[in-house]
Short mmCIF file of C-alpha atoms in Angstrom, two decimals:
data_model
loop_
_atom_site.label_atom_id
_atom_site.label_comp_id
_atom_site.label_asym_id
_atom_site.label_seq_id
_atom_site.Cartn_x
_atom_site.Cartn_y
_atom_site.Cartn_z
CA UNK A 1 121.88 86.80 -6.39
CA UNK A 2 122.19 86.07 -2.31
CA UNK A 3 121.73 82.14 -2.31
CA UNK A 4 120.94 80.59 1.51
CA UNK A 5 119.74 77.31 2.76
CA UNK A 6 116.31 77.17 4.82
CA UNK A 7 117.03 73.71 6.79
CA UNK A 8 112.81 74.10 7.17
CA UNK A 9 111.52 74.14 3.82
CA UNK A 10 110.63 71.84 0.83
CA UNK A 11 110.87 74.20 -1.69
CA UNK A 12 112.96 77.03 -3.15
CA UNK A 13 112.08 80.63 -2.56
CA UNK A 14 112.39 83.78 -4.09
CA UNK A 15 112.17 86.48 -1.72
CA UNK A 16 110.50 89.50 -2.53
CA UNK A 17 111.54 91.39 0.46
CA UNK A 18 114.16 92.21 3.04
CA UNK A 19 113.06 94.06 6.51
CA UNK A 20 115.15 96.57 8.21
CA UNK A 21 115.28 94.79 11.30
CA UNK A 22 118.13 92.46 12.72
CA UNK A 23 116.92 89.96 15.51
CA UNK A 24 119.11 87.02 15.18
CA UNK A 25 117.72 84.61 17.65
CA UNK A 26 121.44 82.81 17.89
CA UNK A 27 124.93 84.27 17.24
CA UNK A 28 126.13 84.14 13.87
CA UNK A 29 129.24 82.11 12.94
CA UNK A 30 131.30 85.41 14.36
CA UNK A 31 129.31 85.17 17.16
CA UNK A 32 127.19 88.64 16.59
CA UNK A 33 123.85 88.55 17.82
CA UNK A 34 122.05 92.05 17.51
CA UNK A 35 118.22 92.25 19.19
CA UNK A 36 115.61 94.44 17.78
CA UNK A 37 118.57 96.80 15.72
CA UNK A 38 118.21 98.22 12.37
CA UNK A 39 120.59 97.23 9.72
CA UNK A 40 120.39 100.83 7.93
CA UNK A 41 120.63 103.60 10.10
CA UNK A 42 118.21 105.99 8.82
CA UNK A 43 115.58 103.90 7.80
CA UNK A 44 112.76 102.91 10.31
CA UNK A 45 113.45 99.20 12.62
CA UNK A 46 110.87 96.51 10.34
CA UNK A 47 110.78 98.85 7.27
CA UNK A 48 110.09 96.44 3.88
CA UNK A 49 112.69 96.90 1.31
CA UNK A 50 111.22 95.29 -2.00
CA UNK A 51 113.30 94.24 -4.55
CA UNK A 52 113.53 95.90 -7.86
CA UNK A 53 113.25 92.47 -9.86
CA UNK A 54 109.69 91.46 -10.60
CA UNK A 55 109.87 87.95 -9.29
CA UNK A 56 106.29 87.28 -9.96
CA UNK A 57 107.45 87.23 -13.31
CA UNK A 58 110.27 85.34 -12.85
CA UNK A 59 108.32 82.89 -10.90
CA UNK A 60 106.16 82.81 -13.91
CA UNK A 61 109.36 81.89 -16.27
CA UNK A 62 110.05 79.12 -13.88
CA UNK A 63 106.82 77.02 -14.28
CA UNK A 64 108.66 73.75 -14.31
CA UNK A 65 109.42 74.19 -11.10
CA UNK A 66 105.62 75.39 -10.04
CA UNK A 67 105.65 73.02 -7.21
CA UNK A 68 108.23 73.33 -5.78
CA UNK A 69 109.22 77.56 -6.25
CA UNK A 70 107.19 79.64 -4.34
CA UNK A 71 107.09 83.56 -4.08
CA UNK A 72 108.23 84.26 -0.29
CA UNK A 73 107.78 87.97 1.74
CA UNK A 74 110.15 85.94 4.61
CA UNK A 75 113.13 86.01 4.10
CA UNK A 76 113.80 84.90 8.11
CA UNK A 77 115.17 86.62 10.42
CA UNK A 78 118.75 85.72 10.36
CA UNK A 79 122.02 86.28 8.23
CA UNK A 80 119.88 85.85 5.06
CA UNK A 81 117.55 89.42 5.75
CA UNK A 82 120.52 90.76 6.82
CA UNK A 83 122.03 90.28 3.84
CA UNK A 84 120.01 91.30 1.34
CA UNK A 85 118.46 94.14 3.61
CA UNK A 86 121.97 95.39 3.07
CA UNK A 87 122.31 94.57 -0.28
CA UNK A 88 118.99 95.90 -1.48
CA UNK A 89 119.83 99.66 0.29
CA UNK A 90 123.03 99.51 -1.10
CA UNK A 91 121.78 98.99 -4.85
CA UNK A 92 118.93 101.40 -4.45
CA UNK A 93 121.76 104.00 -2.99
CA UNK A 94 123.71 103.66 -6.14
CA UNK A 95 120.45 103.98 -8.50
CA UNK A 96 119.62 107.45 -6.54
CA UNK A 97 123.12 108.58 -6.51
CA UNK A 98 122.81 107.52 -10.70
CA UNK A 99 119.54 108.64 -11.11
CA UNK A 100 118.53 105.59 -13.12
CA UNK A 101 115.83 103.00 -12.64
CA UNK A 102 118.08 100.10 -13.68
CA UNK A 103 121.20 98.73 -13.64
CA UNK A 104 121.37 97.30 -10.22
CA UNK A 105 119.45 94.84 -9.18
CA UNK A 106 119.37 92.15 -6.02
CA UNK A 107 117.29 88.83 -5.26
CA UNK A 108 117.60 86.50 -2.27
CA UNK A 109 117.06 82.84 -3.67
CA UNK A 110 116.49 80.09 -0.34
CA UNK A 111 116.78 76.65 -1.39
CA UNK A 112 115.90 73.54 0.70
CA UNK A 113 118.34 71.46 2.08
CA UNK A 114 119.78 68.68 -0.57
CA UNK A 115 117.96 66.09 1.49
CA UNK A 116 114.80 67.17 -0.15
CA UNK A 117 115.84 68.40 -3.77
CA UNK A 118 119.28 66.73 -4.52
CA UNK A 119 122.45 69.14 -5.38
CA UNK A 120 122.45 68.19 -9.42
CA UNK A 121 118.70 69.76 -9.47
CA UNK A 122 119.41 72.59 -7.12
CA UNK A 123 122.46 73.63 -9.87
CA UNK A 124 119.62 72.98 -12.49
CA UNK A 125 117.30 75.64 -11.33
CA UNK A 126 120.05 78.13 -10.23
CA UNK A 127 121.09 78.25 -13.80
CA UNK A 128 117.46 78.61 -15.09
CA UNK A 129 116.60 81.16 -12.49
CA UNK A 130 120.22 82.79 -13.75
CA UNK A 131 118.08 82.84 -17.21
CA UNK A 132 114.72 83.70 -16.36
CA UNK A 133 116.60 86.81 -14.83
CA UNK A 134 118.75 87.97 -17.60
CA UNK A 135 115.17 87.03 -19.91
CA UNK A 136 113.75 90.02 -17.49
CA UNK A 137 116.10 92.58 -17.60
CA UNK A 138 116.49 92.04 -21.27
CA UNK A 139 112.94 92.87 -21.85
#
């Protein structure tokens, strides 16, 4: 589980994709700022990489939270796609190179900043997403 803050939203997010396609529109704390570059070679610039957790159903599992968890397809287009671009390929390499369906999984979860959902319920919905997730894969 990627975590990342989203200084524009109200809610949390579970992101159901990651795009091959790094555009950061300001430099990274390294100061790296690639324009219009994949992030896997071999894979077409923009391709959607959806993860292999059903977070529809996880959503589901997380009703409590209904108003304020939504099912996102945007992860941005900063360090957080990056990320779990790279993390999703990654996983999916070592399924292929396995030959198994399961086993390796990856979800980007963007939470708002505390200012709108305080820290203590931000920890409570990690560990029930933490849950809901283990509740899936134990099906």
């Amino acid at each position: 589980i990627h975590m990342g803050v989203d200084l524009e939203k109200k809610s949390f997010q579970l992101e159901k994709f990651a795009y091959n396609k790094a555009d950061f529109p300001i430099p990274d704390e390294a100061g790296y700022q690639p324009r219009e570059q994949r992030i896997i070679e071999g894979l077409p610039l923009g391709e959607a990489l959806e993860t292999n957790l059903n977070v529809d159903e996880v959503h589901r599992w997380l009703s409590q939270y209904e108003d304020r968890l939504i099912v996102s397809t945007d992860p941005g287009d900063f360090v957080c796609n990056y990320i779990y671009c790279y993390s999703m390929n990654k996983f999916q390499s070592h399924q292929k190179a396995r030959n198994t369906n399961h086993g390796y999984y990856s979800l980007f979860f963007h939470v708002p900043p505390f200012s709108e959902i305080p820290e203590d319920e931000q920890l409570k919905a990690t560990a029930l997403l933490i849950e809901a997730i283990f509740k899936h894969l134990s099906l």
